[in-house]
Amino acid sequence: MDEETSNVQMEYDDHDFEITWIKRIRHKGRYIELSIVINDDAYDPDEGKVVASAWVCVYSLKDRLPRDIIDQFEPDQWSYIDESDDSRNVSKEIFYKA
């Protein structure tokens, strides 16, 4: 995901040790958010690696406030490709073996 891509945003935790990448997709009166969490701790040797499995949340466009989740789940398959460092590439299968 790239910040320049439409409907993609980055969220930082309170201590800036993690970045959550979120992609929002509209679909049939709902929107789906795909998210993945990346380590952003410059002092950690695992900086730039995925630290939480990809996650999907589905919301209704009509009920934005409060944001009631219609459904949420971990996808059956996912993969993360880091174009700048191949050693950070990971899939769901590899993520859970590590």
mmCIF file of C-alpha atoms in Angstrom:
data_model
loop_
_atom_site.group_PDB
_atom_site.id
_atom_site.type_symbol
_atom_site.label_atom_id
_atom_site.label_comp_id
_atom_site.label_asym_id
_atom_site.label_seq_id
_atom_site.Cartn_x
_atom_site.Cartn_y
_atom_site.Cartn_z
ATOM 1 C CA MET A 1 0.000 0.000 0.000
ATOM 2 C CA ASP A 2 1.165 3.475 -0.738
ATOM 3 C CA GLU A 3 -0.030 6.725 0.838
ATOM 4 C CA GLU A 4 -0.420 8.162 -2.643
ATOM 5 C CA THR A 5 -3.013 5.508 -3.580
ATOM 6 C CA SER A 6 -6.629 6.584 -3.167
ATOM 7 C CA ASN A 7 -8.463 5.355 -0.055
ATOM 8 C CA VAL A 8 -5.243 4.289 1.692
ATOM 9 C CA GLN A 9 -4.283 5.785 5.017
ATOM 10 C CA MET A 10 -1.635 5.224 7.666
ATOM 11 C CA GLU A 11 -2.347 5.308 11.396
ATOM 12 C CA TYR A 12 0.382 5.424 14.037
ATOM 13 C CA ASP A 13 0.101 4.066 17.568
ATOM 14 C CA ASP A 14 0.630 6.395 20.561
ATOM 15 C CA HIS A 15 4.350 5.654 20.681
ATOM 16 C CA ASP A 16 5.030 5.428 16.931
ATOM 17 C CA PHE A 17 6.259 1.823 17.223
ATOM 18 C CA GLU A 18 3.695 0.501 14.749
ATOM 19 C CA ILE A 19 2.034 1.696 11.554
ATOM 20 C CA THR A 20 -1.372 0.396 10.538
ATOM 21 C CA TRP A 21 -2.001 0.566 6.803
ATOM 22 C CA ILE A 22 -5.706 0.731 5.968
ATOM 23 C CA LYS A 23 -7.323 0.420 2.529
ATOM 24 C CA ARG A 24 -11.022 1.332 2.302
ATOM 25 C CA ILE A 25 -13.191 -0.107 -0.490
ATOM 26 C CA ARG A 26 -16.854 0.784 -1.141
ATOM 27 C CA HIS A 27 -19.094 -2.112 -2.093
ATOM 28 C CA LYS A 28 -22.918 -2.342 -2.273
ATOM 29 C CA GLY A 29 -23.818 0.173 0.453
ATOM 30 C CA ARG A 30 -20.970 -0.890 2.686
ATOM 31 C CA TYR A 31 -17.329 -0.220 2.990
ATOM 32 C CA ILE A 32 -14.648 -2.764 3.652
ATOM 33 C CA GLU A 33 -11.425 -1.885 5.423
ATOM 34 C CA LEU A 34 -8.372 -4.051 4.901
ATOM 35 C CA SER A 35 -5.614 -3.440 7.421
ATOM 36 C CA ILE A 36 -2.152 -4.716 8.273
ATOM 37 C CA VAL A 37 0.230 -3.630 11.058
ATOM 38 C CA ILE A 38 3.942 -3.007 10.439
ATOM 39 C CA ASN A 39 6.698 -2.598 13.056
ATOM 40 C CA ASP A 40 8.044 0.978 12.946
ATOM 41 C CA ASP A 41 10.495 0.863 15.868
ATOM 42 C CA ALA A 42 13.849 2.080 14.548
ATOM 43 C CA TYR A 43 15.657 0.320 17.444
ATOM 44 C CA ASP A 44 14.090 -3.087 16.739
ATOM 45 C CA PRO A 45 15.850 -5.420 14.269
ATOM 46 C CA ASP A 46 12.379 -6.430 13.005
ATOM 47 C CA GLU A 47 11.567 -2.868 11.890
ATOM 48 C CA GLY A 48 9.455 -2.910 8.726
ATOM 49 C CA LYS A 49 8.108 -6.422 9.299
ATOM 50 C CA VAL A 50 4.452 -7.384 9.723
ATOM 51 C CA VAL A 51 3.571 -7.698 13.430
ATOM 52 C CA ALA A 52 -0.175 -8.457 13.206
ATOM 53 C CA SER A 53 -2.094 -10.529 10.716
ATOM 54 C CA ALA A 54 -4.118 -8.819 8.015
ATOM 55 C CA TRP A 55 -7.681 -8.052 9.126
ATOM 56 C CA VAL A 56 -10.944 -7.150 7.384
ATOM 57 C CA CYS A 57 -13.807 -5.067 8.861
ATOM 58 C CA VAL A 58 -17.116 -4.411 7.085
ATOM 59 C CA TYR A 59 -19.193 -1.310 7.927
ATOM 60 C CA SER A 60 -22.493 0.071 6.636
ATOM 61 C CA LEU A 61 -22.235 3.367 4.739
ATOM 62 C CA LYS A 62 -25.563 4.431 6.285
ATOM 63 C CA ASP A 63 -24.410 3.922 9.875
ATOM 64 C CA ARG A 64 -21.124 5.796 9.915
ATOM 65 C CA LEU A 65 -21.774 7.159 13.405
ATOM 66 C CA PRO A 66 -21.512 5.103 15.480
ATOM 67 C CA ARG A 67 -19.310 2.845 13.395
ATOM 68 C CA ASP A 68 -21.067 -0.454 13.941
ATOM 69 C CA ILE A 69 -19.098 -3.333 12.536
ATOM 70 C CA ILE A 70 -21.250 -5.600 10.376
ATOM 71 C CA ASP A 71 -18.554 -8.256 10.228
ATOM 72 C CA GLN A 72 -14.842 -8.682 10.885
ATOM 73 C CA PHE A 73 -12.483 -11.524 10.133
ATOM 74 C CA GLU A 74 -8.981 -12.588 9.253
ATOM 75 C CA PRO A 75 -8.760 -13.495 5.549
ATOM 76 C CA ASP A 76 -8.103 -17.149 4.681
ATOM 77 C CA GLN A 77 -5.073 -16.027 2.687
ATOM 78 C CA TRP A 78 -3.021 -12.849 2.601
ATOM 79 C CA SER A 79 0.448 -11.762 1.608
ATOM 80 C CA TYR A 80 2.566 -8.685 2.201
ATOM 81 C CA ILE A 81 5.188 -7.678 -0.365
ATOM 82 C CA ASP A 82 7.782 -5.071 0.581
ATOM 83 C CA GLU A 83 9.089 -3.634 -2.677
ATOM 84 C CA SER A 84 12.170 -2.142 -1.000
ATOM 85 C CA ASP A 85 13.255 -5.245 0.986
ATOM 86 C CA ASP A 86 12.399 -8.799 -0.095
ATOM 87 C CA SER A 87 13.369 -10.191 3.328
ATOM 88 C CA ARG A 88 10.223 -8.535 4.755
ATOM 89 C CA ASN A 89 7.840 -10.338 2.382
ATOM 90 C CA VAL A 90 5.423 -12.580 4.289
ATOM 91 C CA SER A 91 2.219 -14.542 3.823
ATOM 92 C CA LYS A 92 -0.320 -15.761 6.365
ATOM 93 C CA GLU A 93 1.224 -19.249 6.355
ATOM 94 C CA ILE A 94 4.765 -17.937 6.985
ATOM 95 C CA PHE A 95 3.541 -15.377 9.548
ATOM 96 C CA TYR A 96 2.037 -18.072 11.785
ATOM 97 C CA LYS A 97 5.032 -20.418 11.466
ATOM 98 C CA ALA A 98 7.436 -17.744 12.731
#
